[in-house]
Coordinates of C-alpha atoms in Angstrom, one line a residue:
Chain A
M1 CA 33.1 -15.4 28.0
K2 CA 32.5 -18.5 30.0
K3 CA 29.2 -18.4 30.1
K4 CA 28.9 -17.7 26.1
N5 CA 31.0 -20.8 25.5
M6 CA 28.5 -22.8 27.7
L7 CA 25.7 -21.3 26.0
G8 CA 27.5 -22.1 22.6
R9 CA 27.7 -25.7 23.7
R10 CA 24.3 -26.1 24.0
L11 CA 23.4 -24.3 20.8
T12 CA 24.9 -26.8 18.8
G13 CA 21.6 -28.2 17.2
E14 CA 21.2 -24.7 16.4
P15 CA 22.2 -23.9 12.9
A16 CA 20.1 -26.9 11.6
S17 CA 17.1 -25.8 13.1
T18 CA 17.6 -22.3 11.9
W19 CA 17.9 -23.3 8.3
F20 CA 14.5 -25.3 8.8
F21 CA 13.1 -22.0 9.9
L22 CA 14.4 -20.2 7.0
T23 CA 13.9 -22.6 4.5
P24 CA 10.3 -22.4 3.9
A25 CA 9.6 -18.7 3.0
S26 CA 12.5 -18.2 1.3
L27 CA 11.8 -21.0 -1.2
V28 CA 8.5 -19.9 -1.6
L29 CA 10.3 -16.5 -2.7
L30 CA 12.9 -17.7 -4.5
I31 CA 10.3 -20.0 -6.7
T32 CA 7.2 -17.3 -6.7
A33 CA 9.4 -13.8 -6.9
V34 CA 13.0 -14.2 -7.8
A35 CA 12.6 -16.9 -10.7
P36 CA 9.6 -14.7 -12.0
L37 CA 12.1 -11.6 -12.1
C38 CA 15.1 -13.5 -13.7
Y39 CA 12.7 -14.7 -16.3
S40 CA 11.4 -11.4 -17.0
F41 CA 15.1 -10.2 -17.4
I42 CA 16.2 -12.8 -19.4
I43 CA 13.1 -12.6 -22.0
S44 CA 13.5 -9.2 -22.3
F45 CA 16.2 -9.5 -24.5
F46 CA 14.1 -11.8 -26.4
E47 CA 11.6 -11.0 -29.0
Y48 CA 8.2 -12.9 -28.0
K49 CA 4.8 -12.4 -29.0
L50 CA 2.2 -14.4 -27.5
N51 CA -0.4 -13.6 -30.0
R52 CA 1.0 -15.2 -32.6
P53 CA 0.5 -19.0 -33.2
N54 CA 3.6 -21.4 -32.5
A55 CA 5.4 -18.1 -31.1
E56 CA 9.3 -18.8 -30.0
P57 CA 11.3 -16.3 -28.7
S58 CA 14.2 -15.0 -30.9
W59 CA 16.9 -13.2 -29.4
V60 CA 17.4 -9.8 -30.2
G61 CA 19.8 -8.3 -27.5
L62 CA 19.1 -5.0 -26.2
D63 CA 17.0 -4.1 -29.3
N64 CA 13.9 -4.0 -26.9
Y65 CA 15.5 -1.5 -24.9
A66 CA 16.5 0.5 -27.9
Q67 CA 12.8 0.4 -28.9
I68 CA 11.1 1.6 -26.0
F69 CA 13.6 5.1 -25.8
Q70 CA 12.8 5.6 -29.3
Q71 CA 9.0 5.3 -28.8
D72 CA 7.5 8.5 -28.2
M73 CA 4.8 6.8 -26.2
F74 CA 7.1 5.6 -23.8
W75 CA 8.2 9.3 -23.1
T76 CA 4.7 10.3 -22.7
V77 CA 4.2 7.5 -19.9
L78 CA 7.3 8.3 -18.1
Q79 CA 6.2 12.1 -18.2
N80 CA 2.9 11.3 -17.2
T81 CA 4.0 8.9 -14.0
A82 CA 6.3 11.5 -13.1
F83 CA 3.8 14.3 -13.2
F84 CA 1.6 12.1 -11.1
A85 CA 4.4 11.1 -9.0
V86 CA 5.8 14.3 -7.9
L87 CA 2.4 16.2 -7.8
S88 CA 0.9 13.5 -5.7
V89 CA 3.6 12.9 -3.4
S90 CA 4.3 16.7 -2.6
L91 CA 1.0 17.6 -1.6
E92 CA 0.4 14.1 0.3
I93 CA 4.0 15.2 2.3
I94 CA 2.3 18.5 2.5
F95 CA -0.9 18.2 3.9
G96 CA 0.4 14.7 5.8
V97 CA 2.5 16.5 7.7
L98 CA 0.3 19.6 8.4
F99 CA -2.0 17.2 9.9
A100 CA 0.3 15.4 11.8
L101 CA 1.4 18.6 13.6
L102 CA -2.3 19.1 14.0
L103 CA -3.5 15.8 15.4
T104 CA -0.7 14.5 17.0
N105 CA -1.9 14.5 20.9
N106 CA -3.5 12.0 23.3
R107 CA -6.9 13.4 23.3
K108 CA -10.2 10.8 22.7
S109 CA -11.2 13.1 19.7
T110 CA -7.8 12.4 18.0
R111 CA -8.4 8.6 18.4
I112 CA -11.9 9.1 16.3
I113 CA -10.7 11.5 13.4
T114 CA -7.7 8.6 13.1
A115 CA -10.2 5.9 12.7
I116 CA -11.8 7.8 10.1
L117 CA -8.6 9.1 8.5
L118 CA -7.9 5.0 8.0
I119 CA -10.9 5.0 5.8
P120 CA -9.6 6.0 2.5
M121 CA -6.1 4.1 3.2
I122 CA -7.5 1.0 3.7
M123 CA -10.1 0.6 1.1
A124 CA -9.6 -1.0 -2.1
P125 CA -7.8 1.4 -4.4
I126 CA -10.5 -0.1 -6.6
A127 CA -13.2 1.0 -4.7
S128 CA -12.0 4.7 -4.2
G129 CA -11.3 4.6 -7.8
T130 CA -14.9 4.0 -8.4
L131 CA -16.3 6.2 -5.8
W132 CA -14.6 9.2 -7.8
R133 CA -15.1 8.1 -10.8
M134 CA -19.0 8.4 -9.5
M135 CA -18.2 11.9 -8.3
F136 CA -16.5 13.1 -10.9
D137 CA -19.1 12.2 -13.7
R138 CA -20.0 14.5 -15.9
T139 CA -23.5 14.8 -15.5
T140 CA -24.6 13.0 -12.6
G141 CA -21.8 13.6 -10.6
V142 CA -22.1 15.5 -7.3
I143 CA -18.5 17.5 -7.9
N144 CA -19.9 19.2 -10.9
Y145 CA -23.3 20.0 -9.3
L146 CA -21.3 21.7 -6.3
I147 CA -19.6 23.6 -9.4
S148 CA -22.3 24.9 -10.9
L149 CA -23.7 25.9 -7.4
L150 CA -20.6 27.9 -7.2
G151 CA -21.6 29.4 -10.8
F152 CA -19.2 28.0 -12.7
Q153 CA -19.6 25.9 -16.1
P154 CA -19.3 22.0 -15.6
I155 CA -16.0 20.3 -15.9
N156 CA -16.0 17.1 -17.8
F157 CA -13.1 16.0 -15.5
L158 CA -12.3 12.4 -16.7
G159 CA -13.5 12.9 -20.0
S160 CA -10.8 15.7 -20.9
S161 CA -7.2 14.9 -21.6
K162 CA -6.2 18.4 -19.5
Y163 CA -7.9 17.4 -16.4
A164 CA -8.0 13.7 -16.3
I165 CA -4.5 13.4 -14.8
Y166 CA -5.4 16.1 -12.3
A167 CA -8.5 14.0 -11.1
V168 CA -6.4 10.3 -10.7
T169 CA -3.6 12.7 -8.8
F170 CA -6.3 14.5 -6.8
V171 CA -7.6 10.9 -5.6
D172 CA -4.5 9.0 -4.8
I173 CA -3.6 12.5 -2.5
W174 CA -7.2 11.7 -0.8
R175 CA -6.0 8.0 -0.7
L176 CA -2.8 8.3 0.8
T177 CA -2.7 11.8 3.0
P178 CA -3.9 9.8 5.7
W179 CA -1.1 7.4 5.5
V180 CA 1.4 10.1 5.7
T181 CA -0.3 12.0 8.5
I182 CA -0.2 8.3 10.6
I183 CA 3.3 7.7 9.9
V184 CA 4.8 11.4 10.8
S185 CA 2.8 11.2 13.9
S186 CA 4.4 8.4 15.2
A187 CA 7.6 9.9 14.7
L188 CA 6.7 13.2 16.4
K189 CA 5.6 11.0 19.4
G190 CA 9.3 10.1 19.5
I191 CA 10.6 13.4 19.8
S192 CA 11.4 14.5 22.9
G193 CA 9.4 16.8 24.8
S194 CA 12.3 18.3 26.6
Y195 CA 13.4 20.4 23.5
I196 CA 10.6 22.0 22.9
E197 CA 10.3 22.9 27.1
A198 CA 13.4 24.7 26.6
A199 CA 12.6 26.1 23.2
V200 CA 9.4 27.8 25.0
V201 CA 11.5 28.8 28.3
D202 CA 13.8 30.6 25.7
G203 CA 10.5 32.6 24.4
A204 CA 10.4 31.5 21.2
S205 CA 6.8 31.2 19.2
R206 CA 5.2 28.0 18.6
F207 CA 5.4 28.2 14.7
Q208 CA 9.3 29.3 15.4
I209 CA 9.2 25.9 17.8
V210 CA 7.5 23.8 14.5
K211 CA 9.7 25.5 12.2
N212 CA 13.3 25.3 13.8
I213 CA 13.0 22.5 16.2
I214 CA 10.2 19.7 14.8
L215 CA 10.5 20.0 11.1
P216 CA 14.3 19.4 11.0
L217 CA 13.9 16.5 13.2
L218 CA 11.5 15.2 11.4
R219 CA 13.7 15.1 8.2
P220 CA 15.2 11.7 8.3
T221 CA 11.5 10.4 8.5
L222 CA 10.3 12.6 5.9
M223 CA 13.1 11.6 3.9
L224 CA 11.8 7.8 4.2
V225 CA 8.2 8.9 3.4
L226 CA 9.6 10.6 0.4
M227 CA 11.1 7.5 -0.9
I228 CA 8.4 4.9 0.1
R229 CA 5.6 7.0 -1.6
F230 CA 7.5 8.1 -5.0
T231 CA 8.8 4.4 -5.3
D232 CA 4.7 3.5 -4.5
A233 CA 3.7 6.1 -6.8
F234 CA 5.3 4.6 -9.8
K235 CA 3.6 1.6 -9.0
V236 CA -0.1 3.4 -9.3
F237 CA -2.4 0.8 -11.5
D238 CA -5.7 -0.1 -9.8
T239 CA -6.8 4.0 -9.6
V240 CA -5.8 4.7 -13.3
Y241 CA -7.3 1.3 -14.2
V242 CA -11.2 2.4 -12.9
M243 CA -10.9 5.7 -13.2
T244 CA -9.8 6.3 -16.5
G245 CA -8.2 3.1 -18.1
G246 CA -5.1 5.6 -19.3
G247 CA -7.3 7.6 -21.4
P248 CA -8.6 9.9 -23.0
G249 CA -6.3 9.3 -25.3
N250 CA -2.9 8.5 -23.6
S251 CA -3.2 11.5 -20.8
T252 CA -3.5 9.4 -17.9
E253 CA -1.3 6.6 -19.2
M254 CA 1.2 5.6 -16.6
L255 CA 4.3 3.3 -16.5
P256 CA 2.6 0.0 -14.7
N257 CA -0.7 0.2 -16.9
Y258 CA 1.7 0.5 -20.3
I259 CA 3.5 -2.7 -19.2
Y260 CA 0.3 -4.5 -18.4
N261 CA -1.6 -3.4 -22.0
Q262 CA 2.1 -4.3 -23.7
A263 CA 2.2 -7.8 -21.9
L264 CA -1.8 -8.9 -21.7
K265 CA -3.5 -6.8 -24.2
Y266 CA -0.7 -6.9 -27.3
M267 CA 1.0 -10.1 -25.6
N268 CA 4.4 -8.3 -26.6
V269 CA 6.2 -10.3 -23.9
G270 CA 10.0 -9.7 -24.9
Y271 CA 9.2 -5.7 -25.1
A272 CA 6.9 -5.6 -21.7
S273 CA 9.8 -7.2 -19.9
A274 CA 12.3 -4.6 -20.8
L275 CA 9.9 -1.9 -19.7
A276 CA 9.2 -3.6 -16.4
F277 CA 13.0 -3.6 -16.1
V278 CA 13.2 0.0 -16.8
L279 CA 10.7 0.6 -14.6
I280 CA 12.5 -1.1 -11.4
G281 CA 15.6 0.6 -13.0
C282 CA 13.7 4.0 -12.2
M283 CA 12.5 3.0 -8.7
A284 CA 16.1 1.8 -7.6
V285 CA 17.5 5.5 -8.8
I286 CA 14.9 7.0 -6.7
S287 CA 15.3 4.8 -3.7
V288 CA 19.3 5.2 -3.9
F289 CA 18.7 9.1 -4.3
F290 CA 16.5 9.2 -1.2
I291 CA 18.3 6.9 1.2
H292 CA 21.3 9.0 0.4
L293 CA 19.5 12.4 1.3
R294 CA 18.0 10.6 4.7
N295 CA 21.5 9.4 5.7
K296 CA 22.6 12.9 5.0
A297 CA 19.5 14.4 7.3
Y298 CA 20.0 11.8 9.9
R299 CA 23.7 12.7 10.3
S300 CA 22.9 16.4 10.7
V301 CA 20.2 15.6 13.1
R302 CA 22.6 13.9 15.5
Chain B
M1 CA 13.6 9.8 25.7
K2 CA 9.8 9.3 25.7
R3 CA 7.6 12.4 25.8
R4 CA 5.9 12.5 29.5
K5 CA 2.4 12.3 29.6
T6 CA 1.8 14.7 31.9
H7 CA 3.0 17.8 29.9
F8 CA 0.1 18.4 27.5
S9 CA 1.7 22.2 26.9
V10 CA 3.9 20.0 24.6
D11 CA 1.4 18.6 22.4
D12 CA -0.7 22.0 22.7
T13 CA 2.5 24.0 21.4
I14 CA 2.7 21.7 18.4
N15 CA -1.1 21.5 17.6
N16 CA -1.8 25.1 17.5
F17 CA 1.2 26.4 16.2
L18 CA -1.1 28.3 13.6
G19 CA -3.6 29.3 16.4
R20 CA -6.3 27.7 17.5
P21 CA -8.9 28.8 15.0
V22 CA -6.8 27.8 11.8
R23 CA -6.4 24.5 13.7
K24 CA -10.3 23.9 13.8
I25 CA -10.9 24.7 10.5
A26 CA -8.3 22.5 8.9
I27 CA -9.4 19.7 10.3
A28 CA -13.0 20.5 9.9
I29 CA -12.1 20.8 6.1
M30 CA -10.0 17.6 6.1
L31 CA -13.2 15.3 7.8
I32 CA -15.3 16.7 5.3
S33 CA -13.3 16.0 2.3
V34 CA -13.1 12.2 3.8
L35 CA -16.2 11.7 5.2
F36 CA -18.3 13.6 2.2
P37 CA -17.4 11.4 -0.4
L38 CA -18.0 8.3 1.5
Y39 CA -21.1 9.5 2.5
W40 CA -22.0 9.9 -1.1
L41 CA -20.9 6.1 -1.4
A42 CA -22.8 5.2 1.0
S43 CA -25.8 7.2 0.2
N44 CA -26.3 6.3 -3.2
S45 CA -26.1 2.4 -2.1
V46 CA -29.2 2.5 -1.0
K47 CA -31.0 5.5 -3.2
M48 CA -33.7 4.1 -6.0
E49 CA -32.7 4.1 -9.6
S50 CA -34.9 7.5 -10.4
E51 CA -32.7 9.2 -7.8
Y52 CA -28.9 8.1 -8.2
L53 CA -29.2 8.7 -11.7
R54 CA -30.7 12.4 -11.3
N55 CA -29.5 15.5 -12.4
P56 CA -28.7 17.5 -10.3
P57 CA -28.2 15.0 -8.2
V58 CA -30.4 14.2 -4.9
M59 CA -28.1 14.7 -2.0
V60 CA -30.5 12.6 0.8
P61 CA -32.7 10.0 -0.4
S62 CA -36.1 10.2 0.2
Q63 CA -36.5 6.4 0.8
V64 CA -34.1 3.8 1.5
T65 CA -33.7 1.1 -0.2
F66 CA -31.5 -2.2 0.1
D67 CA -32.3 -3.5 -3.6
N68 CA -29.1 -2.5 -5.0
Y69 CA -27.6 -5.1 -2.4
R70 CA -30.0 -7.5 -3.3
S71 CA -29.3 -6.9 -6.8
V72 CA -25.5 -7.3 -6.9
F73 CA -25.8 -10.5 -4.8
S74 CA -28.7 -11.9 -7.1
E75 CA -27.4 -10.8 -10.5
S76 CA -23.3 -9.6 -10.4
G77 CA -22.4 -12.5 -8.1
A78 CA -21.2 -10.7 -5.6
G79 CA -21.7 -13.8 -3.0
R80 CA -19.3 -15.8 -5.1
S81 CA -16.7 -13.2 -5.3
L82 CA -17.0 -12.6 -1.6
F83 CA -16.5 -16.2 -1.1
N84 CA -13.4 -16.2 -3.1
T85 CA -11.9 -13.1 -1.3
V86 CA -12.9 -14.2 1.8
V87 CA -11.0 -17.9 1.2
I88 CA -8.0 -15.9 -0.7
S89 CA -7.5 -13.6 1.9
V90 CA -7.7 -15.9 5.2
C91 CA -5.7 -18.8 3.6
T92 CA -2.8 -15.7 2.6
T93 CA -2.8 -14.5 5.8
V94 CA -2.3 -17.7 7.3
A95 CA 0.5 -19.1 5.2
C96 CA 2.3 -15.2 5.2
V97 CA 2.0 -15.2 9.2
S98 CA 3.2 -18.7 9.8
L99 CA 6.1 -18.9 7.2
G100 CA 7.2 -15.2 7.6
S101 CA 7.2 -15.2 11.6
M102 CA 9.3 -18.4 11.2
A103 CA 12.0 -16.9 9.0
G104 CA 12.1 -13.9 10.9
Y105 CA 13.0 -15.6 13.8
A106 CA 15.5 -17.6 12.2
I107 CA 17.2 -14.0 11.2
A108 CA 16.2 -12.2 14.5
K109 CA 17.7 -15.1 16.9
G110 CA 19.0 -17.8 14.7
K111 CA 22.5 -19.0 14.8
M112 CA 24.1 -18.2 11.6
N113 CA 26.9 -15.9 10.5
K114 CA 26.6 -12.2 10.5
K115 CA 27.0 -11.5 6.4
L116 CA 24.5 -14.2 6.2
R117 CA 22.2 -12.6 8.6
S118 CA 22.2 -9.0 7.0
G119 CA 22.2 -10.5 3.8
F120 CA 18.9 -12.2 4.4
S121 CA 17.3 -9.4 6.0
L122 CA 18.5 -7.2 2.8
W123 CA 16.9 -9.8 0.4
Y124 CA 13.9 -9.3 2.3
M125 CA 13.6 -5.7 2.3
I126 CA 14.4 -5.3 -1.1
Q127 CA 11.6 -7.9 -2.5
K128 CA 9.1 -5.8 -0.4
M129 CA 9.6 -3.2 -2.9
Y130 CA 9.7 -4.5 -6.5
P131 CA 6.6 -3.7 -8.4
A132 CA 4.1 -6.7 -8.8
V133 CA 3.3 -5.6 -12.5
C134 CA 7.0 -6.7 -13.3
I135 CA 6.8 -10.5 -12.7
A136 CA 2.8 -10.8 -14.4
I137 CA 4.2 -12.7 -17.5
P138 CA 6.0 -15.3 -16.0
I139 CA 3.5 -15.8 -13.2
Y140 CA 0.8 -15.9 -15.7
L141 CA 2.8 -18.7 -18.0
V142 CA 3.6 -20.7 -15.4
M143 CA 0.1 -20.5 -13.7
R144 CA -1.4 -21.4 -17.3
E145 CA 1.2 -24.6 -17.2
V146 CA 0.3 -25.7 -13.9
K147 CA -3.4 -24.9 -14.5
L148 CA -3.8 -23.0 -11.5
I149 CA -5.5 -20.2 -13.8
D150 CA -8.9 -19.3 -12.5
T151 CA -8.7 -21.3 -9.0
Q152 CA -8.3 -19.8 -5.5
L153 CA -4.8 -21.7 -4.7
G154 CA -3.0 -19.9 -7.4
L155 CA -4.3 -16.5 -6.1
I156 CA -3.9 -17.6 -2.7
I157 CA 0.5 -18.3 -3.8
V158 CA 0.7 -15.3 -5.5
N159 CA -0.9 -13.2 -2.9
T160 CA 1.7 -14.8 -0.2
S161 CA 4.5 -14.3 -2.2
F162 CA 3.8 -10.5 -2.3
N163 CA 3.2 -10.1 1.5
L164 CA 5.7 -12.4 2.8
P165 CA 8.7 -9.8 2.6
L166 CA 7.1 -7.6 4.5
T167 CA 5.4 -10.0 7.3
T168 CA 9.0 -11.5 7.1
W169 CA 10.4 -7.9 7.8
L170 CA 7.7 -6.9 11.0
M171 CA 8.9 -10.5 12.4
I172 CA 12.3 -9.5 12.2
G173 CA 11.9 -6.5 13.8
F174 CA 9.4 -7.7 16.6
F175 CA 11.9 -10.6 17.4
Q176 CA 14.7 -8.4 17.5
D177 CA 13.3 -5.9 19.9
M178 CA 12.6 -8.9 22.3
P179 CA 15.1 -8.4 25.0
E180 CA 18.1 -11.0 25.0
E181 CA 18.1 -12.3 28.5
M182 CA 14.7 -13.9 27.7
E183 CA 16.2 -16.2 25.0
Q184 CA 19.1 -16.9 27.4
A185 CA 16.7 -17.9 30.0
G186 CA 15.0 -20.0 27.6
V187 CA 18.5 -21.7 26.5
I188 CA 19.6 -22.2 30.3
D189 CA 16.3 -24.2 30.8
G190 CA 16.7 -26.3 28.2
C191 CA 14.4 -25.2 25.6
N192 CA 15.5 -26.1 21.9
M193 CA 15.0 -23.5 19.2
F194 CA 11.3 -24.7 18.2
Q195 CA 10.0 -24.8 22.0
R196 CA 11.8 -21.4 22.4
F197 CA 9.8 -20.3 19.3
F198 CA 6.7 -21.5 20.4
L199 CA 6.5 -21.0 24.1
L200 CA 8.7 -17.7 24.1
A201 CA 8.7 -16.0 20.9
L202 CA 5.3 -16.0 19.8
P203 CA 3.2 -15.5 23.0
I204 CA 5.2 -12.3 23.9
N205 CA 4.7 -10.8 20.1
K206 CA 1.1 -11.4 19.8
P207 CA 0.6 -8.1 19.2
G208 CA 3.4 -8.2 16.0
L209 CA 1.8 -11.6 14.7
I210 CA -1.8 -9.5 14.6
A211 CA -0.1 -6.4 13.0
A212 CA 1.5 -8.8 10.4
A213 CA -1.9 -10.6 9.7
I214 CA -4.1 -7.3 9.4
L215 CA -1.8 -5.6 7.0
T216 CA -1.5 -8.6 5.0
F217 CA -5.4 -9.5 5.4
N218 CA -5.7 -5.8 4.1
S219 CA -3.9 -5.9 1.0
T220 CA -4.8 -9.6 -0.1
W221 CA -8.5 -8.3 0.4
N222 CA -8.0 -5.5 -1.7
E223 CA -5.5 -7.0 -4.4
F224 CA -6.7 -6.7 -7.6
L225 CA -3.7 -6.7 -10.4
F226 CA -3.4 -10.8 -10.6
A227 CA -6.8 -11.4 -9.9
C228 CA -7.6 -9.7 -12.9
I229 CA -5.1 -11.2 -14.6
L230 CA -5.6 -15.0 -13.2
S231 CA -9.0 -15.2 -13.0
I232 CA -11.5 -15.9 -16.0
N233 CA -14.8 -16.7 -13.8
K234 CA -14.7 -19.1 -10.9
S235 CA -12.1 -17.4 -9.0
K236 CA -12.9 -13.8 -9.4
T237 CA -12.3 -11.7 -6.3
L238 CA -14.5 -8.7 -5.4
P239 CA -12.4 -6.1 -6.7
V240 CA -12.7 -8.0 -9.9
V241 CA -16.4 -8.0 -10.1
L242 CA -16.2 -4.0 -8.9
A243 CA -13.5 -3.1 -12.1
G244 CA -15.9 -5.1 -14.5
F245 CA -19.0 -3.5 -13.2
M246 CA -19.0 -0.9 -16.0
T247 CA -18.1 -2.8 -18.9
D248 CA -20.6 -5.6 -17.8
R249 CA -23.7 -3.6 -16.6
G250 CA -23.2 0.1 -17.8
L251 CA -23.8 3.1 -15.8
E252 CA -25.6 2.0 -12.7
W253 CA -24.4 4.0 -10.0
G254 CA -26.5 2.1 -7.1
P255 CA -25.6 -1.4 -7.6
M256 CA -22.0 -0.3 -8.3
A257 CA -22.1 2.0 -5.0
A258 CA -23.6 -1.0 -3.2
L259 CA -20.8 -3.8 -4.3
S260 CA -18.2 -1.2 -3.1
M261 CA -19.8 -1.2 0.2
V262 CA -19.7 -4.8 0.4
L263 CA -15.7 -4.8 -0.5
I264 CA -15.1 -1.6 1.8
I265 CA -16.9 -2.8 5.2
P266 CA -15.4 -6.2 6.3
V267 CA -12.0 -4.5 6.1
V268 CA -13.0 -1.3 7.9
I269 CA -14.5 -3.1 10.7
L270 CA -11.8 -5.4 10.9
V271 CA -9.3 -2.8 11.3
W272 CA -11.0 -0.6 13.4
A273 CA -11.1 -3.7 15.8
L274 CA -7.3 -3.9 16.0
Q275 CA -6.6 -0.4 15.3
K276 CA -3.1 -0.2 17.6
D277 CA -1.8 -3.0 16.4
F278 CA -2.4 -2.0 12.6
I279 CA -0.7 1.3 12.7
S280 CA 2.4 -0.3 14.9
G281 CA 2.3 -2.8 12.0
M282 CA 2.4 0.2 9.2
T283 CA 4.4 2.3 11.0
M284 CA 7.3 -0.4 11.4
G285 CA 6.7 -2.2 8.2
S286 CA 7.7 1.2 6.9
V287 CA 9.8 3.6 8.4
K288 CA 11.9 1.1 11.0
E289 CA 15.6 1.3 10.5

């Protein structure tokens, strides 16, 4: 106790330094992130159409929000986003965990495979979108060529409202399964080998060990990964923008693209801001839900 | 409770839980599905025009040509946008790492009461989650007002704002992992907070700084939404040029693939060189408690 006091006296100049360290970053964030968010929130209660000359915001209360929920377009977009999120995230988790299980070891070959797996994840989403757009092309694309080798009719993936959303989802899975693999793999490395040794001694089969010991131990990490992937899936923009632009029709229009179009194409600022807060609301609900699940999983592991 | 490295049986048990042949086949399928598209991109970028548009597609180019690369640099302004991308990414990285490590140090080791400390770290955590598109309008309006549209500085500011929460969050984690005794030894030796930061905390946490830097660099390099909104001509980055390629030049897979390669190769080299730090940063930034 005495020692702490002595240190405490020497630290008298510290609070000032602490604030000096903290202020620049906090100021930058306040000005460039918090303030714009507040502005968006306020303007979401106004009608403000920037494409009209001398446009002035006019107070409309909750009208923008009411309008959102009345429009069919919004429900289509929400449905697309949810479909995309559920399908891509669940497949990413399944494949990601599978490959993490197959690949967590200290071998040299694994390091090389990891290096290869990093590429889809670190390349710009714009580039992976372009790459797959090239592969999915109806006439010159290699996918349709491979399909025709198997004896099937070519499919116009990006030009049909039925298949386009699957193509976009597929690209997201291609891009982010490696991310899940790497995160889960690092969690796997943290699991103590003694559990597994004990199970081996007890005569459990490998499959039983993975099913009954490893997967339950991974639960808290998986909940967190689910949360991050889900909220990220609701932010998808680049891939859709470059692959389909939301089309054909509205079949691949997702929430961020919808907001972007409302805001910067139609300059419908108030409405777009309200949409933005609906998106934030969705993400908040998802986060809280998964944090709750994760805490539950964490308690059960302990 | 670290797994002992001598027990190969542990890894082996998990790796082969579906049997050895299944493992081999699954890994082979995975490698093909990752590598084939990349091969397709790389090969298209060196194909001649008659080959990249042929139906059925040409699997192996009969002749390797660098015309596509030449054409994107001379006609599409790849040189200028490459320069923009480098400048914006480097400046953003420097800004984020310096501001973020300072803030992270203050939150992890500084003198403040407990509530404030957890308040700040919660703020930074929530801040790294909000979708960028939600502040597109105010940012656009303000940038137009202060005449930062179509400038590198505007994009540096925006990207710094997006990446700062993650950098700070990462640095909080790294600084918290530092043993407390070290900090106290510094205090006893009479170092003030600045000296402890620059002479103790930063040198010890070099891997943390590298991790934060590479994550920021990668995300800024690939950033598209704001680069697209805030640039008209002069400050276009590579992703913007690539996304506009279809409308500007039509169905030219060759040059398009070449431009994609120019966009991808620098980050791949960088991340491979710093693979360990990149992975540790990524893991820490997402699943840390």
